Amino acid sequence: MKRKAVQVNISDYPEALSELLKGAPVYDSSCSKEAQVIFVDKDGGCYLKKAMHGTLKTEALMTEYMHSLGLSAEVLYYGSFEDRDFLLTRRIPGEDCTDPKYLSDPERLCDTTAMLLRTLHETEGSKCPVQDRILTYADTVMKGFDGRNYEPDLFQGIWEFRSFDDARRAAEEGLPLLKTDVLLHGDYCLPNILLDNWKFSGYIDLGSGGMGDRHIDILWGIWTLKFNLGTDKYTGRFMDAYGKEMIDPEILRMVAAMEMIGA
């Protein structure tokens, strides 16, 4: 995870965070336009995420829940200030899976992330604070039915459709088939999986998590290997390592269509 030294104005942050930020080395480690993430190098290190008001509530809830299962970081603070949400979490040991030492062993990386995902999906989730992620997921997909967000090349070489109409048709057919039977990460990509010398350390960026359909996570687990390794040769290996008998290829294709039109 890249970090760049920055200065922060403490008055832009809630009073509850002022003591932490005062005199601490701070580094920007943001990777999206939707949120700023800074690493505060103090008391063992922690990450402070800032985004639009209300957008980090689910992430805070899911991170707390996953931490209770030993799967994510401890939440130290969540609150709002001047139309912004702030989420402070303790640093998880290790590095994310885009670290060169993991990318340099792609077969092991593929098998490791697939087996970790299968373990996550087998985790009992009756106390998960988001019991039906498919409701909000379907809402996002249906908003894409106007075609404005269509990304035909999103899964190029793995899942492709002849036209937007074909993708929309597959998405519409697939939505009623989605189940709510496993605990999802929601954005199962290499930067969100942390390992400590190949040993699982924790998940981050859980704002899209909750109880939902396994094919959503499987899809992104396959996509992230292609995106970060520059090849789709690990697609079959990932599914084999996860457990091919648990995957419906047609539903996976339908979920790809949903993501193309609703991303």
PDB file of N, CA, C and O in Angstrom, residues 123-175:
ATOM      1  N   THR A 123     -18.329 -19.051   6.703  1.00  0.00           N
ATOM      2  CA  THR A 123     -18.429 -18.465   8.033  1.00  0.00           C
ATOM      3  C   THR A 123     -19.893 -18.168   8.373  1.00  0.00           C
ATOM      4  O   THR A 123     -20.616 -17.585   7.576  1.00  0.00           O
ATOM      5  N   GLU A 124     -20.319 -18.572   9.546  1.00  0.00           N
ATOM      6  CA  GLU A 124     -21.702 -18.364   9.975  1.00  0.00           C
ATOM      7  C   GLU A 124     -21.962 -16.862  10.154  1.00  0.00           C
ATOM      8  O   GLU A 124     -21.176 -16.162  10.782  1.00  0.00           O
ATOM      9  N   GLY A 125     -23.057 -16.374   9.545  1.00  0.00           N
ATOM     10  CA  GLY A 125     -23.294 -14.939   9.533  1.00  0.00           C
ATOM     11  C   GLY A 125     -24.633 -14.497  10.079  1.00  0.00           C
ATOM     12  O   GLY A 125     -25.146 -13.457   9.661  1.00  0.00           O
ATOM     13  N   SER A 126     -25.186 -15.231  11.020  1.00  0.00           N
ATOM     14  CA  SER A 126     -26.519 -14.895  11.525  1.00  0.00           C
ATOM     15  C   SER A 126     -26.557 -13.554  12.252  1.00  0.00           C
ATOM     16  O   SER A 126     -27.617 -12.923  12.358  1.00  0.00           O
ATOM     17  N   LYS A 127     -25.417 -13.095  12.757  1.00  0.00           N
ATOM     18  CA  LYS A 127     -25.373 -11.822  13.471  1.00  0.00           C
ATOM     19  C   LYS A 127     -24.831 -10.678  12.604  1.00  0.00           C
ATOM     20  O   LYS A 127     -24.578  -9.579  13.107  1.00  0.00           O
ATOM     21  N   CYS A 128     -24.667 -10.939  11.327  1.00  0.00           N
ATOM     22  CA  CYS A 128     -24.168  -9.914  10.412  1.00  0.00           C
ATOM     23  C   CYS A 128     -25.149  -8.731  10.399  1.00  0.00           C
ATOM     24  O   CYS A 128     -26.364  -8.937  10.284  1.00  0.00           O
ATOM     25  N   PRO A 129     -24.662  -7.496  10.508  1.00  0.00           N
ATOM     26  CA  PRO A 129     -25.559  -6.333  10.545  1.00  0.00           C
ATOM     27  C   PRO A 129     -26.243  -6.027   9.215  1.00  0.00           C
ATOM     28  O   PRO A 129     -27.204  -5.262   9.177  1.00  0.00           O
ATOM     29  N   VAL A 130     -25.742  -6.625   8.121  1.00  0.00           N
ATOM     30  CA  VAL A 130     -26.379  -6.443   6.814  1.00  0.00           C
ATOM     31  C   VAL A 130     -26.871  -7.815   6.374  1.00  0.00           C
ATOM     32  O   VAL A 130     -26.122  -8.610   5.805  1.00  0.00           O
ATOM     33  N   GLN A 131     -28.138  -8.096   6.623  1.00  0.00           N
ATOM     34  CA  GLN A 131     -28.672  -9.433   6.395  1.00  0.00           C
ATOM     35  C   GLN A 131     -29.123  -9.679   4.960  1.00  0.00           C
ATOM     36  O   GLN A 131     -29.314 -10.827   4.571  1.00  0.00           O
ATOM     37  N   ASP A 132     -29.301  -8.622   4.167  1.00  0.00           N
ATOM     38  CA  ASP A 132     -29.707  -8.832   2.779  1.00  0.00           C
ATOM     39  C   ASP A 132     -29.022  -7.812   1.878  1.00  0.00           C
ATOM     40  O   ASP A 132     -29.604  -6.808   1.489  1.00  0.00           O
ATOM     41  N   ARG A 133     -27.773  -8.089   1.558  1.00  0.00           N
ATOM     42  CA  ARG A 133     -27.010  -7.207   0.683  1.00  0.00           C
ATOM     43  C   ARG A 133     -27.604  -7.178  -0.723  1.00  0.00           C
ATOM     44  O   ARG A 133     -27.463  -6.188  -1.450  1.00  0.00           O
ATOM     45  N   ILE A 134     -28.322  -8.223  -1.107  1.00  0.00           N
ATOM     46  CA  ILE A 134     -28.871  -8.305  -2.457  1.00  0.00           C
ATOM     47  C   ILE A 134     -29.888  -7.201  -2.722  1.00  0.00           C
ATOM     48  O   ILE A 134     -30.056  -6.757  -3.867  1.00  0.00           O
ATOM     49  N   LEU A 135     -30.570  -6.707  -1.709  1.00  0.00           N
ATOM     50  CA  LEU A 135     -31.536  -5.624  -1.901  1.00  0.00           C
ATOM     51  C   LEU A 135     -30.862  -4.374  -2.462  1.00  0.00           C
ATOM     52  O   LEU A 135     -31.319  -3.797  -3.458  1.00  0.00           O
ATOM     53  N   THR A 136     -29.775  -3.946  -1.837  1.00  0.00           N
ATOM     54  CA  THR A 136     -29.071  -2.754  -2.323  1.00  0.00           C
ATOM     55  C   THR A 136     -28.295  -3.058  -3.594  1.00  0.00           C
ATOM     56  O   THR A 136     -28.150  -2.196  -4.461  1.00  0.00           O
ATOM     57  N   TYR A 137     -27.808  -4.287  -3.712  1.00  0.00           N
ATOM     58  CA  TYR A 137     -27.084  -4.682  -4.929  1.00  0.00           C
ATOM     59  C   TYR A 137     -28.018  -4.614  -6.133  1.00  0.00           C
ATOM     60  O   TYR A 137     -27.674  -4.050  -7.183  1.00  0.00           O
ATOM     61  N   ALA A 138     -29.220  -5.161  -5.999  1.00  0.00           N
ATOM     62  CA  ALA A 138     -30.187  -5.157  -7.095  1.00  0.00           C
ATOM     63  C   ALA A 138     -30.595  -3.734  -7.460  1.00  0.00           C
ATOM     64  O   ALA A 138     -30.780  -3.414  -8.648  1.00  0.00           O
ATOM     65  N   ASP A 139     -30.716  -2.880  -6.454  1.00  0.00           N
ATOM     66  CA  ASP A 139     -31.073  -1.487  -6.713  1.00  0.00           C
ATOM     67  C   ASP A 139     -30.015  -0.813  -7.576  1.00  0.00           C
ATOM     68  O   ASP A 139     -30.333  -0.080  -8.529  1.00  0.00           O
ATOM     69  N   THR A 140     -28.746  -1.061  -7.271  1.00  0.00           N
ATOM     70  CA  THR A 140     -27.648  -0.496  -8.067  1.00  0.00           C
ATOM     71  C   THR A 140     -27.678  -1.017  -9.499  1.00  0.00           C
ATOM     72  O   THR A 140     -27.481  -0.261 -10.454  1.00  0.00           O
ATOM     73  N   VAL A 141     -27.917  -2.319  -9.641  1.00  0.00           N
ATOM     74  CA  VAL A 141     -27.971  -2.920 -10.977  1.00  0.00           C
ATOM     75  C   VAL A 141     -29.103  -2.305 -11.795  1.00  0.00           C
ATOM     76  O   VAL A 141     -28.913  -1.910 -12.956  1.00  0.00           O
ATOM     77  N   MET A 142     -30.266  -2.183 -11.203  1.00  0.00           N
ATOM     78  CA  MET A 142     -31.427  -1.672 -11.943  1.00  0.00           C
ATOM     79  C   MET A 142     -31.260  -0.204 -12.342  1.00  0.00           C
ATOM     80  O   MET A 142     -31.778   0.229 -13.371  1.00  0.00           O
ATOM     81  N   LYS A 143     -30.508   0.535 -11.565  1.00  0.00           N
ATOM     82  CA  LYS A 143     -30.234   1.924 -11.938  1.00  0.00           C
ATOM     83  C   LYS A 143     -29.388   1.983 -13.214  1.00  0.00           C
ATOM     84  O   LYS A 143     -29.370   2.999 -13.905  1.00  0.00           O
ATOM     85  N   GLY A 144     -28.690   0.898 -13.514  1.00  0.00           N
ATOM     86  CA  GLY A 144     -27.864   0.846 -14.716  1.00  0.00           C
ATOM     87  C   GLY A 144     -28.612   0.410 -15.953  1.00  0.00           C
ATOM     88  O   GLY A 144     -28.027   0.335 -17.042  1.00  0.00           O
ATOM     89  N   PHE A 145     -29.900   0.133 -15.816  1.00  0.00           N
ATOM     90  CA  PHE A 145     -30.692  -0.320 -16.965  1.00  0.00           C
ATOM     91  C   PHE A 145     -30.843   0.766 -18.034  1.00  0.00           C
ATOM     92  O   PHE A 145     -31.272   0.474 -19.150  1.00  0.00           O
ATOM     93  N   ASP A 146     -30.498   2.006 -17.710  1.00  0.00           N
ATOM     94  CA  ASP A 146     -30.572   3.069 -18.721  1.00  0.00           C
ATOM     95  C   ASP A 146     -29.338   3.084 -19.622  1.00  0.00           C
ATOM     96  O   ASP A 146     -29.288   3.804 -20.617  1.00  0.00           O
ATOM     97  N   GLY A 147     -28.320   2.283 -19.280  1.00  0.00           N
ATOM     98  CA  GLY A 147     -27.140   2.144 -20.134  1.00  0.00           C
ATOM     99  C   GLY A 147     -26.055   3.173 -19.930  1.00  0.00           C
ATOM    100  O   GLY A 147     -24.984   3.081 -20.542  1.00  0.00           O
ATOM    101  N   ARG A 148     -26.247   4.130 -19.046  1.00  0.00           N
ATOM    102  CA  ARG A 148     -25.266   5.203 -18.893  1.00  0.00           C
ATOM    103  C   ARG A 148     -23.954   4.742 -18.257  1.00  0.00           C
ATOM    104  O   ARG A 148     -22.902   5.341 -18.489  1.00  0.00           O
ATOM    105  N   ASN A 149     -24.009   3.678 -17.472  1.00  0.00           N
ATOM    106  CA  ASN A 149     -22.797   3.198 -16.799  1.00  0.00           C
ATOM    107  C   ASN A 149     -22.214   1.935 -17.431  1.00  0.00           C
ATOM    108  O   ASN A 149     -21.312   1.318 -16.862  1.00  0.00           O
ATOM    109  N   TYR A 150     -22.705   1.563 -18.584  1.00  0.00           N
ATOM    110  CA  TYR A 150     -22.302   0.305 -19.216  1.00  0.00           C
ATOM    111  C   TYR A 150     -20.804   0.284 -19.524  1.00  0.00           C
ATOM    112  O   TYR A 150     -20.267   1.195 -20.146  1.00  0.00           O
ATOM    113  N   GLU A 151     -20.140  -0.773 -19.046  1.00  0.00           N
ATOM    114  CA  GLU A 151     -18.699  -0.964 -19.286  1.00  0.00           C
ATOM    115  C   GLU A 151     -18.499  -2.300 -20.001  1.00  0.00           C
ATOM    116  O   GLU A 151     -18.231  -3.320 -19.366  1.00  0.00           O
ATOM    117  N   PRO A 152     -18.601  -2.325 -21.326  1.00  0.00           N
ATOM    118  CA  PRO A 152     -18.549  -3.594 -22.066  1.00  0.00           C
ATOM    119  C   PRO A 152     -17.220  -4.329 -21.960  1.00  0.00           C
ATOM    120  O   PRO A 152     -17.169  -5.549 -22.150  1.00  0.00           O
ATOM    121  N   ASP A 153     -16.138  -3.613 -21.654  1.00  0.00           N
ATOM    122  CA  ASP A 153     -14.817  -4.250 -21.602  1.00  0.00           C
ATOM    123  C   ASP A 153     -14.380  -4.618 -20.190  1.00  0.00           C
ATOM    124  O   ASP A 153     -13.224  -5.018 -19.989  1.00  0.00           O
ATOM    125  N   LEU A 154     -15.278  -4.490 -19.219  1.00  0.00           N
ATOM    126  CA  LEU A 154     -14.903  -4.708 -17.821  1.00  0.00           C
ATOM    127  C   LEU A 154     -14.323  -6.101 -17.592  1.00  0.00           C
ATOM    128  O   LEU A 154     -13.372  -6.263 -16.830  1.00  0.00           O
ATOM    129  N   PHE A 155     -14.881  -7.105 -18.244  1.00  0.00           N
ATOM    130  CA  PHE A 155     -14.410  -8.482 -18.069  1.00  0.00           C
ATOM    131  C   PHE A 155     -13.948  -9.072 -19.402  1.00  0.00           C
ATOM    132  O   PHE A 155     -14.167 -10.254 -19.675  1.00  0.00           O
ATOM    133  N   GLN A 156     -13.335  -8.241 -20.196  1.00  0.00           N
ATOM    134  CA  GLN A 156     -12.892  -8.652 -21.536  1.00  0.00           C
ATOM    135  C   GLN A 156     -12.027  -9.902 -21.466  1.00  0.00           C
ATOM    136  O   GLN A 156     -11.112 -10.004 -20.657  1.00  0.00           O
ATOM    137  N   GLY A 157     -12.355 -10.863 -22.314  1.00  0.00           N
ATOM    138  CA  GLY A 157     -11.603 -12.107 -22.358  1.00  0.00           C
ATOM    139  C   GLY A 157     -12.148 -13.182 -21.429  1.00  0.00           C
ATOM    140  O   GLY A 157     -11.763 -14.347 -21.517  1.00  0.00           O
ATOM    141  N   ILE A 158     -13.031 -12.804 -20.505  1.00  0.00           N
ATOM    142  CA  ILE A 158     -13.611 -13.772 -19.567  1.00  0.00           C
ATOM    143  C   ILE A 158     -15.118 -13.882 -19.790  1.00  0.00           C
ATOM    144  O   ILE A 158     -15.638 -14.945 -20.103  1.00  0.00           O
ATOM    145  N   TRP A 159     -15.812 -12.752 -19.631  1.00  0.00           N
ATOM    146  CA  TRP A 159     -17.251 -12.704 -19.901  1.00  0.00           C
ATOM    147  C   TRP A 159     -17.523 -11.512 -20.805  1.00  0.00           C
ATOM    148  O   TRP A 159     -17.201 -10.369 -20.459  1.00  0.00           O
ATOM    149  N   GLU A 160     -18.100 -11.769 -21.964  1.00  0.00           N
ATOM    150  CA  GLU A 160     -18.390 -10.694 -22.904  1.00  0.00           C
ATOM    151  C   GLU A 160     -19.796 -10.858 -23.468  1.00  0.00           C
ATOM    152  O   GLU A 160     -20.327 -11.969 -23.534  1.00  0.00           O
ATOM    153  N   PHE A 161     -20.399  -9.730 -23.855  1.00  0.00           N
ATOM    154  CA  PHE A 161     -21.746  -9.727 -24.430  1.00  0.00           C
ATOM    155  C   PHE A 161     -21.723  -8.954 -25.743  1.00  0.00           C
ATOM    156  O   PHE A 161     -20.928  -8.025 -25.917  1.00  0.00           O
ATOM    157  N   ARG A 162     -22.572  -9.334 -26.660  1.00  0.00           N
ATOM    158  CA  ARG A 162     -22.572  -8.712 -27.985  1.00  0.00           C
ATOM    159  C   ARG A 162     -23.033  -7.269 -27.954  1.00  0.00           C
ATOM    160  O   ARG A 162     -22.652  -6.465 -28.807  1.00  0.00           O
ATOM    161  N   SER A 163     -23.871  -6.915 -26.973  1.00  0.00           N
ATOM    162  CA  SER A 163     -24.419  -5.567 -26.917  1.00  0.00           C
ATOM    163  C   SER A 163     -24.917  -5.276 -25.505  1.00  0.00           C
ATOM    164  O   SER A 163     -25.016  -6.178 -24.660  1.00  0.00           O
ATOM    165  N   PHE A 164     -25.253  -4.022 -25.271  1.00  0.00           N
ATOM    166  CA  PHE A 164     -25.840  -3.648 -23.980  1.00  0.00           C
ATOM    167  C   PHE A 164     -27.146  -4.398 -23.755  1.00  0.00           C
ATOM    168  O   PHE A 164     -27.417  -4.848 -22.631  1.00  0.00           O
ATOM    169  N   ASP A 165     -27.953  -4.533 -24.791  1.00  0.00           N
ATOM    170  CA  ASP A 165     -29.236  -5.228 -24.652  1.00  0.00           C
ATOM    171  C   ASP A 165     -29.039  -6.664 -24.191  1.00  0.00           C
ATOM    172  O   ASP A 165     -29.811  -7.183 -23.369  1.00  0.00           O
ATOM    173  N   ASP A 166     -28.008  -7.326 -24.731  1.00  0.00           N
ATOM    174  CA  ASP A 166     -27.725  -8.701 -24.310  1.00  0.00           C
ATOM    175  C   ASP A 166     -27.313  -8.739 -22.835  1.00  0.00           C
ATOM    176  O   ASP A 166     -27.739  -9.626 -22.078  1.00  0.00           O
ATOM    177  N   ALA A 167     -26.479  -7.789 -22.435  1.00  0.00           N
ATOM    178  CA  ALA A 167     -26.029  -7.731 -21.049  1.00  0.00           C
ATOM    179  C   ALA A 167     -27.200  -7.437 -20.119  1.00  0.00           C
ATOM    180  O   ALA A 167     -27.347  -8.061 -19.061  1.00  0.00           O
ATOM    181  N   ARG A 168     -28.042  -6.508 -20.518  1.00  0.00           N
ATOM    182  CA  ARG A 168     -29.208  -6.171 -19.692  1.00  0.00           C
ATOM    183  C   ARG A 168     -30.130  -7.375 -19.544  1.00  0.00           C
ATOM    184  O   ARG A 168     -30.645  -7.647 -18.452  1.00  0.00           O
ATOM    185  N   ARG A 169     -30.338  -8.095 -20.633  1.00  0.00           N
ATOM    186  CA  ARG A 169     -31.210  -9.271 -20.588  1.00  0.00           C
ATOM    187  C   ARG A 169     -30.656 -10.309 -19.608  1.00  0.00           C
ATOM    188  O   ARG A 169     -31.410 -10.879 -18.803  1.00  0.00           O
ATOM    189  N   ALA A 170     -29.347 -10.528 -19.658  1.00  0.00           N
ATOM    190  CA  ALA A 170     -28.727 -11.495 -18.748  1.00  0.00           C
ATOM    191  C   ALA A 170     -28.842 -11.027 -17.297  1.00  0.00           C
ATOM    192  O   ALA A 170     -29.102 -11.833 -16.390  1.00  0.00           O
ATOM    193  N   ALA A 171     -28.679  -9.716 -17.085  1.00  0.00           N
ATOM    194  CA  ALA A 171     -28.789  -9.172 -15.739  1.00  0.00           C
ATOM    195  C   ALA A 171     -30.211  -9.329 -15.198  1.00  0.00           C
ATOM    196  O   ALA A 171     -30.420  -9.723 -14.042  1.00  0.00           O
ATOM    197  N   GLU A 172     -31.188  -9.023 -16.018  1.00  0.00           N
ATOM    198  CA  GLU A 172     -32.593  -9.132 -15.601  1.00  0.00           C
ATOM    199  C   GLU A 172     -32.958 -10.573 -15.267  1.00  0.00           C
ATOM    200  O   GLU A 172     -33.689 -10.845 -14.306  1.00  0.00           O
ATOM    201  N   GLU A 173     -32.457 -11.509 -16.081  1.00  0.00           N
ATOM    202  CA  GLU A 173     -32.745 -12.922 -15.836  1.00  0.00           C
ATOM    203  C   GLU A 173     -32.050 -13.419 -14.575  1.00  0.00           C
ATOM    204  O   GLU A 173     -32.561 -14.301 -13.871  1.00  0.00           O
ATOM    205  N   GLY A 174     -30.894 -12.846 -14.288  1.00  0.00           N
ATOM    206  CA  GLY A 174     -30.100 -13.322 -13.163  1.00  0.00           C
ATOM    207  C   GLY A 174     -30.504 -12.786 -11.807  1.00  0.00           C
ATOM    208  O   GLY A 174     -30.348 -13.479 -10.788  1.00  0.00           O
ATOM    209  N   LEU A 175     -31.034 -11.577 -11.760  1.00  0.00           N
ATOM    210  CA  LEU A 175     -31.358 -10.972 -10.464  1.00  0.00           C
ATOM    211  C   LEU A 175     -32.248 -11.846  -9.579  1.00  0.00           C
ATOM    212  O   LEU A 175     -31.956 -12.011  -8.385  1.00  0.00           O
TER     213      LEU A 175
END
